[in-house]
């Protein structure tokens, strides 16, 4: 492997390595909540994903003839994010294949650490969603007995997405929605824990609020102004706010705002670019939710906007230079 590329990746690891370590730590409370709701199977699925991500890192290090970096937790963080986006009844091979796709195709094909244009976790999830939709988008009810090894006999459904897509309202209490006591991916339902994880990452300066807040605000505005629930009239503010609640607390919206949007190498890097990035991801996400067939359309929206995030950074830098060039010339003339 090129020594210059190795040195560059070492420098990037020194700058952003703790972000991935903190993400791994923040998945622990989500995993604990998942185990409380679904038993021990989420622990085994996340363990399999974690092991797969680590082995991929070691294999790539061997093939590229570089020393394995024990401080690089990016593969492990991507693997845990992918696993937590899955239902507790998903087969083992689906999780493993999703992690392999995310790490090898989403990350290593583009050169490895810091060189990828698309969020590897979103890549892995998208591959699994397209390949095995019957497993990825059907969820068990909380508090039911799920066997550790073979969950094929457990009843699953897509009640939330079917209800919202048909224009209905959710018959779930606010407390149950906040705690994740409904059929959903393993790690995306507990809104209180997700907000606490986001607060920790923000306090550690691992993430910035520009992209996440603009994403959530955009989704909330679209849900408020254009609710898909039948019977919401123009003056019933309470029903519109309930539509916003139902949209934001389902479909991995908060999970994506915390764990996917702020990935250091796929999010826009400048302030205005991050705001625009969040707005675009939010608008496209709601488009997928309203007109698509997948409930968790945020990953597909993220991949779409990832393709232009670099262009947004370059455009903002050029505009900044153009805006400040006349002032600099004027000061020189004086």
Short mmCIF file of C-alpha atoms in Angstrom, two decimals:
data_model
loop_
_atom_site.label_atom_id
_atom_site.label_comp_id
_atom_site.label_asym_id
_atom_site.label_seq_id
_atom_site.Cartn_x
_atom_site.Cartn_y
_atom_site.Cartn_z
CA UNK A 1 0.00 0.00 0.00
CA UNK A 2 1.18 3.54 -0.78
CA UNK A 3 3.08 4.92 2.22
CA UNK A 4 1.72 8.41 1.61
CA UNK A 5 -1.87 7.12 1.77
CA UNK A 6 -1.07 5.24 4.98
CA UNK A 7 0.33 8.39 6.58
CA UNK A 8 -2.69 10.39 5.44
CA UNK A 9 -5.06 7.85 6.97
CA UNK A 10 -3.07 7.88 10.21
CA UNK A 11 -3.48 11.66 10.37
CA UNK A 12 -7.21 11.38 9.71
CA UNK A 13 -7.51 8.71 12.41
CA UNK A 14 -5.83 11.03 14.91
CA UNK A 15 -8.40 13.75 14.09
CA UNK A 16 -11.65 11.77 13.91
CA UNK A 17 -10.89 8.44 15.55
CA UNK A 18 -12.59 9.29 18.84
CA UNK A 19 -15.88 10.00 17.01
CA UNK A 20 -16.19 6.35 16.02
CA UNK A 21 -15.15 5.19 19.49
CA UNK A 22 -17.82 7.36 21.08
CA UNK A 23 -20.43 6.09 18.60
CA UNK A 24 -19.60 2.54 19.66
CA UNK A 25 -20.07 3.51 23.31
CA UNK A 26 -23.37 5.24 22.55
CA UNK A 27 -24.80 2.12 20.96
CA UNK A 28 -24.53 0.33 24.33
CA UNK A 29 -27.58 1.99 25.97
CA UNK A 30 -29.59 1.41 22.79
CA UNK A 31 -28.56 -2.23 22.83
CA UNK A 32 -29.56 -2.54 26.48
CA UNK A 33 -32.99 -1.14 25.68
CA UNK A 34 -33.29 -3.51 22.72
CA UNK A 35 -32.47 -6.46 24.99
CA UNK A 36 -35.10 -5.25 27.46
CA UNK A 37 -37.72 -5.19 24.70
CA UNK A 38 -36.74 -8.26 22.68
CA UNK A 39 -34.58 -10.49 24.88
CA UNK A 40 -30.96 -11.48 24.24
CA UNK A 41 -31.16 -11.87 20.47
CA UNK A 42 -30.21 -8.21 19.78
CA UNK A 43 -27.03 -8.77 21.80
CA UNK A 44 -26.06 -11.76 19.67
CA UNK A 45 -26.88 -9.97 16.40
CA UNK A 46 -24.82 -6.93 17.39
CA UNK A 47 -22.00 -9.23 18.50
CA UNK A 48 -22.00 -10.96 15.11
CA UNK A 49 -21.98 -7.58 13.34
CA UNK A 50 -19.17 -6.30 15.55
CA UNK A 51 -17.05 -9.40 14.92
CA UNK A 52 -17.66 -9.19 11.16
CA UNK A 53 -16.61 -5.55 11.04
CA UNK A 54 -13.43 -6.22 13.02
CA UNK A 55 -12.48 -9.24 10.89
CA UNK A 56 -12.98 -7.17 7.74
CA UNK A 57 -10.57 -4.57 9.09
CA UNK A 58 -7.97 -7.23 9.84
CA UNK A 59 -8.43 -8.88 6.44
CA UNK A 60 -8.06 -5.60 4.55
CA UNK A 61 -4.96 -4.76 6.59
CA UNK A 62 -3.46 -8.10 5.59
CA UNK A 63 -4.35 -7.72 1.91
CA UNK A 64 -3.04 -4.15 1.74
CA UNK A 65 0.11 -5.06 3.69
CA UNK A 66 -0.31 -2.51 6.40
CA UNK A 67 -0.31 -2.81 10.16
CA UNK A 68 -3.71 -3.37 11.72
CA UNK A 69 -4.75 -0.19 13.56
CA UNK A 70 -6.25 -1.19 16.89
CA UNK A 71 -7.45 2.37 17.48
CA UNK A 72 -9.61 2.44 14.36
CA UNK A 73 -13.20 1.70 15.44
CA UNK A 74 -14.89 2.91 12.26
CA UNK A 75 -15.76 -0.58 11.01
CA UNK A 76 -17.15 -1.53 14.40
CA UNK A 77 -19.29 1.62 14.57
CA UNK A 78 -20.68 1.04 11.06
CA UNK A 79 -21.43 -2.58 11.95
CA UNK A 80 -23.30 -1.67 15.14
CA UNK A 81 -25.33 1.03 13.39
CA UNK A 82 -26.34 -1.43 10.66
CA UNK A 83 -27.34 -4.06 13.22
CA UNK A 84 -29.43 -1.61 15.27
CA UNK A 85 -31.33 -0.60 12.12
CA UNK A 86 -32.47 -4.21 11.69
CA UNK A 87 -35.43 -5.96 13.34
CA UNK A 88 -34.71 -8.38 16.17
CA UNK A 89 -35.97 -11.26 14.02
CA UNK A 90 -33.60 -10.72 11.09
CA UNK A 91 -31.51 -13.74 10.06
CA UNK A 92 -27.83 -13.83 10.92
CA UNK A 93 -26.65 -13.94 7.33
CA UNK A 94 -28.55 -10.73 6.49
CA UNK A 95 -26.71 -8.79 9.21
CA UNK A 96 -23.36 -10.27 8.21
CA UNK A 97 -23.88 -9.55 4.50
CA UNK A 98 -25.02 -6.00 5.28
CA UNK A 99 -21.86 -5.36 7.31
CA UNK A 100 -19.68 -6.87 4.59
CA UNK A 101 -21.34 -4.64 1.99
CA UNK A 102 -21.02 -1.54 4.13
CA UNK A 103 -17.38 -2.06 5.05
CA UNK A 104 -15.98 -3.55 1.86
CA UNK A 105 -18.12 -1.78 -0.76
CA UNK A 106 -19.01 1.41 1.09
CA UNK A 107 -15.60 2.03 2.65
CA UNK A 108 -12.65 -0.05 1.44
CA UNK A 109 -13.41 0.06 -2.29
CA UNK A 110 -12.93 3.84 -2.19
CA UNK A 111 -9.58 3.65 -0.41
CA UNK A 112 -10.45 3.06 3.24
CA UNK A 113 -10.51 5.40 6.19
CA UNK A 114 -11.62 8.93 5.28
CA UNK A 115 -11.76 8.31 1.53
CA UNK A 116 -15.35 7.17 1.02
CA UNK A 117 -18.01 9.49 -0.47
CA UNK A 118 -21.02 7.53 0.84
CA UNK A 119 -21.89 6.66 4.41
CA UNK A 120 -20.80 3.00 4.74
CA UNK A 121 -23.53 2.18 7.26
CA UNK A 122 -26.19 3.52 4.90
CA UNK A 123 -24.63 1.54 2.04
CA UNK A 124 -24.78 -1.70 4.02
CA UNK A 125 -28.35 -1.09 5.12
CA UNK A 126 -29.47 -0.18 1.60
CA UNK A 127 -27.96 -3.40 0.19
CA UNK A 128 -29.79 -5.48 2.79
CA UNK A 129 -33.04 -3.55 2.29
CA UNK A 130 -33.04 -4.10 -1.46
CA UNK A 131 -31.91 -7.72 -1.24
CA UNK A 132 -34.04 -8.95 1.70
CA UNK A 133 -36.94 -6.49 2.18
CA UNK A 134 -39.18 -9.16 3.70
CA UNK A 135 -36.71 -9.48 6.59
CA UNK A 136 -35.52 -5.90 6.95
CA UNK A 137 -38.92 -4.17 6.97
CA UNK A 138 -40.99 -6.53 9.10
CA UNK A 139 -40.71 -6.20 12.85
CA UNK A 140 -41.80 -8.19 15.93
CA UNK A 141 -43.84 -6.76 18.76
CA UNK A 142 -41.92 -5.92 21.96
CA UNK A 143 -41.96 -8.24 24.96
CA UNK A 144 -42.53 -11.43 22.95
CA UNK A 145 -40.33 -14.48 23.18
CA UNK A 146 -37.74 -14.48 20.36
CA UNK A 147 -35.49 -17.56 20.07
CA UNK A 148 -31.78 -16.82 20.04
CA UNK A 149 -30.81 -18.75 16.93
CA UNK A 150 -33.86 -19.19 14.70
CA UNK A 151 -36.58 -16.52 14.76
CA UNK A 152 -38.44 -17.64 11.63
CA UNK A 153 -41.46 -18.72 13.68
CA UNK A 154 -41.97 -15.32 15.32
CA UNK A 155 -44.88 -13.27 13.98
CA UNK A 156 -43.78 -9.99 12.38
CA UNK A 157 -45.57 -7.07 10.76
CA UNK A 158 -45.06 -3.67 9.22
CA UNK A 159 -48.01 -2.08 11.01
CA UNK A 160 -46.51 1.39 11.52
CA UNK A 161 -45.52 2.00 7.90
CA UNK A 162 -48.72 0.43 6.56
CA UNK A 163 -50.87 2.62 8.80
CA UNK A 164 -49.09 5.86 7.91
CA UNK A 165 -48.90 5.02 4.21
CA UNK A 166 -52.67 4.40 4.08
CA UNK A 167 -53.37 7.75 5.70
CA UNK A 168 -54.22 6.46 9.16
CA UNK A 169 -53.14 7.68 12.58
CA UNK A 170 -51.13 5.62 15.05
CA UNK A 171 -53.07 4.20 17.97
CA UNK A 172 -50.00 4.26 20.22
CA UNK A 173 -49.59 6.34 23.33
CA UNK A 174 -46.97 9.07 23.54
CA UNK A 175 -45.08 7.24 26.30
CA UNK A 176 -44.93 4.02 24.27
CA UNK A 177 -43.66 5.97 21.26
CA UNK A 178 -40.95 7.66 23.31
CA UNK A 179 -39.83 4.39 24.92
CA UNK A 180 -39.92 2.39 21.69
CA UNK A 181 -42.70 0.03 22.78
CA UNK A 182 -43.90 -0.67 19.25
CA UNK A 183 -42.79 -2.79 16.30
CA UNK A 184 -39.61 -1.11 15.02
CA UNK A 185 -35.91 -1.74 14.33
CA UNK A 186 -33.94 -2.79 17.39
CA UNK A 187 -32.24 0.50 18.19
CA UNK A 188 -34.43 3.21 16.70
CA UNK A 189 -37.48 3.39 18.92
CA UNK A 190 -36.20 4.69 22.26
CA UNK A 191 -36.39 8.42 21.57
CA UNK A 192 -35.25 9.48 25.05
CA UNK A 193 -32.09 7.38 24.82
CA UNK A 194 -31.40 8.65 21.31
CA UNK A 195 -31.66 12.26 22.48
CA UNK A 196 -29.31 11.52 25.38
CA UNK A 197 -26.81 9.93 22.98
CA UNK A 198 -27.00 12.92 20.69
CA UNK A 199 -26.46 15.28 23.62
CA UNK A 200 -23.36 13.34 24.67
CA UNK A 201 -21.87 13.39 21.17
CA UNK A 202 -22.56 17.12 20.92
CA UNK A 203 -20.98 17.87 24.29
CA UNK A 204 -17.92 15.88 23.24
CA UNK A 205 -17.81 18.02 20.07
CA UNK A 206 -18.04 14.89 17.93
CA UNK A 207 -21.07 16.22 16.06
CA UNK A 208 -22.48 19.62 15.23
CA UNK A 209 -26.14 20.46 15.39
CA UNK A 210 -26.43 22.22 12.03
CA UNK A 211 -27.15 19.15 9.92
CA UNK A 212 -29.23 17.28 12.51
CA UNK A 213 -31.42 20.24 13.49
CA UNK A 214 -32.05 21.30 9.89
CA UNK A 215 -32.91 17.69 9.03
CA UNK A 216 -35.41 17.33 11.89
CA UNK A 217 -36.94 20.78 11.29
CA UNK A 218 -37.39 20.08 7.58
CA UNK A 219 -39.09 16.75 8.25
CA UNK A 220 -41.30 18.34 10.91
CA UNK A 221 -42.35 21.22 8.63
CA UNK A 222 -43.25 18.88 5.78
CA UNK A 223 -45.23 16.63 8.12
CA UNK A 224 -47.00 19.68 9.60
CA UNK A 225 -47.80 21.44 6.33
CA UNK A 226 -48.52 18.35 4.24
CA UNK A 227 -49.79 15.63 6.59
CA UNK A 228 -50.55 12.31 4.94
CA UNK A 229 -53.13 11.36 7.57
CA UNK A 230 -56.68 11.44 6.24
CA UNK A 231 -59.06 13.96 7.80
CA UNK A 232 -56.54 16.57 8.97
CA UNK A 233 -58.11 19.94 8.13
CA UNK A 234 -56.47 23.30 7.83
CA UNK A 235 -57.17 24.61 11.33
CA UNK A 236 -56.71 21.55 13.54
CA UNK A 237 -53.24 22.29 14.92
CA UNK A 238 -53.38 19.47 17.46
CA UNK A 239 -53.86 16.81 14.78
CA UNK A 240 -51.07 18.31 12.69
CA UNK A 241 -48.71 18.20 15.67
CA UNK A 242 -49.68 14.58 16.23
CA UNK A 243 -48.76 13.89 12.59
CA UNK A 244 -45.37 15.48 13.21
CA UNK A 245 -44.91 13.33 16.32
CA UNK A 246 -45.81 10.14 14.46
CA UNK A 247 -43.43 10.90 11.59
CA UNK A 248 -40.45 11.93 13.72
CA UNK A 249 -40.66 9.12 16.27
CA UNK A 250 -40.93 6.30 13.70
CA UNK A 251 -38.90 5.20 10.72
CA UNK A 252 -35.45 5.71 12.33
CA UNK A 253 -35.66 9.48 11.95
CA UNK A 254 -34.06 10.42 15.28
CA UNK A 255 -31.61 7.55 15.05
CA UNK A 256 -30.41 8.84 11.68
CA UNK A 257 -30.15 12.41 12.97
CA UNK A 258 -27.84 11.22 15.75
CA UNK A 259 -25.80 8.40 14.19
CA UNK A 260 -25.88 8.80 10.40
CA UNK A 261 -26.07 12.45 9.37
CA UNK A 262 -22.89 13.65 11.08
CA UNK A 263 -20.46 11.04 9.79
CA UNK A 264 -17.23 13.09 9.48
CA UNK A 265 -16.34 12.21 5.89
CA UNK A 266 -19.75 12.17 4.20
CA UNK A 267 -21.44 15.18 5.81
CA UNK A 268 -20.80 18.66 4.43
CA UNK A 269 -18.00 20.39 6.36
CA UNK A 270 -18.95 24.09 6.25
CA UNK A 271 -21.72 25.67 8.28
CA UNK A 272 -24.10 26.67 5.51
CA UNK A 273 -23.31 23.47 3.66
CA UNK A 274 -24.32 21.40 6.69
CA UNK A 275 -27.61 23.26 6.98
CA UNK A 276 -28.37 22.70 3.30
CA UNK A 277 -27.23 19.09 3.68
CA UNK A 278 -29.73 18.48 6.47
CA UNK A 279 -32.54 20.22 4.58
CA UNK A 280 -31.96 18.13 1.46
CA UNK A 281 -31.75 14.87 3.38
CA UNK A 282 -34.94 15.76 5.25
CA UNK A 283 -36.87 16.69 2.11
CA UNK A 284 -35.79 13.58 0.22
CA UNK A 285 -36.46 11.40 3.27
CA UNK A 286 -40.05 12.62 3.46
CA UNK A 287 -40.39 12.03 -0.27
CA UNK A 288 -39.32 8.41 0.23
CA UNK A 289 -41.70 8.05 3.19
CA UNK A 290 -44.67 9.55 1.36
CA UNK A 291 -44.21 7.99 -2.07
CA UNK A 292 -41.70 5.16 -1.64
CA UNK A 293 -42.12 1.57 -0.53
CA UNK A 294 -39.52 1.57 2.25
CA UNK A 295 -40.29 2.89 5.73
CA UNK A 296 -36.63 3.67 6.50
CA UNK A 297 -36.10 5.84 3.45
CA UNK A 298 -33.65 8.08 5.29
CA UNK A 299 -30.71 5.82 4.37
CA UNK A 300 -31.54 6.11 0.67
CA UNK A 301 -31.97 9.87 1.02
CA UNK A 302 -28.62 10.07 2.78
CA UNK A 303 -26.85 8.24 -0.03
CA UNK A 304 -28.48 10.55 -2.57
CA UNK A 305 -27.26 13.71 -0.84
CA UNK A 306 -23.83 12.18 -0.12
CA UNK A 307 -23.21 12.31 -3.87
CA UNK A 308 -23.30 16.13 -3.83
CA UNK A 309 -22.00 16.98 -0.35
CA UNK A 310 -18.47 17.54 -1.69
CA UNK A 311 -19.85 19.85 -4.38
CA UNK A 312 -21.70 21.83 -1.68
CA UNK A 313 -18.46 22.32 0.24
CA UNK A 314 -16.58 23.48 -2.85
CA UNK A 315 -19.39 25.83 -3.86
CA UNK A 316 -19.55 27.41 -0.42
CA UNK A 317 -15.77 27.91 -0.37
CA UNK A 318 -15.84 29.60 -3.77
CA UNK A 319 -18.73 31.85 -2.77
CA UNK A 320 -16.88 32.81 0.41
CA UNK A 321 -13.78 33.72 -1.61
CA UNK A 322 -15.83 35.75 -4.09
CA UNK A 323 -17.62 37.65 -1.32
CA UNK A 324 -14.41 38.55 0.49
CA UNK A 325 -12.23 39.31 -2.52
CA UNK A 326 -13.57 42.86 -3.17
CA UNK A 327 -13.19 43.76 0.52
CA UNK A 328 -9.60 42.56 0.52
CA UNK A 329 -8.88 44.56 -2.63
CA UNK A 330 -10.41 47.67 -1.14
CA UNK A 331 -8.32 47.38 2.02
CA UNK A 332 -5.18 46.96 -0.09
CA UNK A 333 -6.01 50.06 -2.10
CA UNK A 334 -6.47 52.12 1.04
#
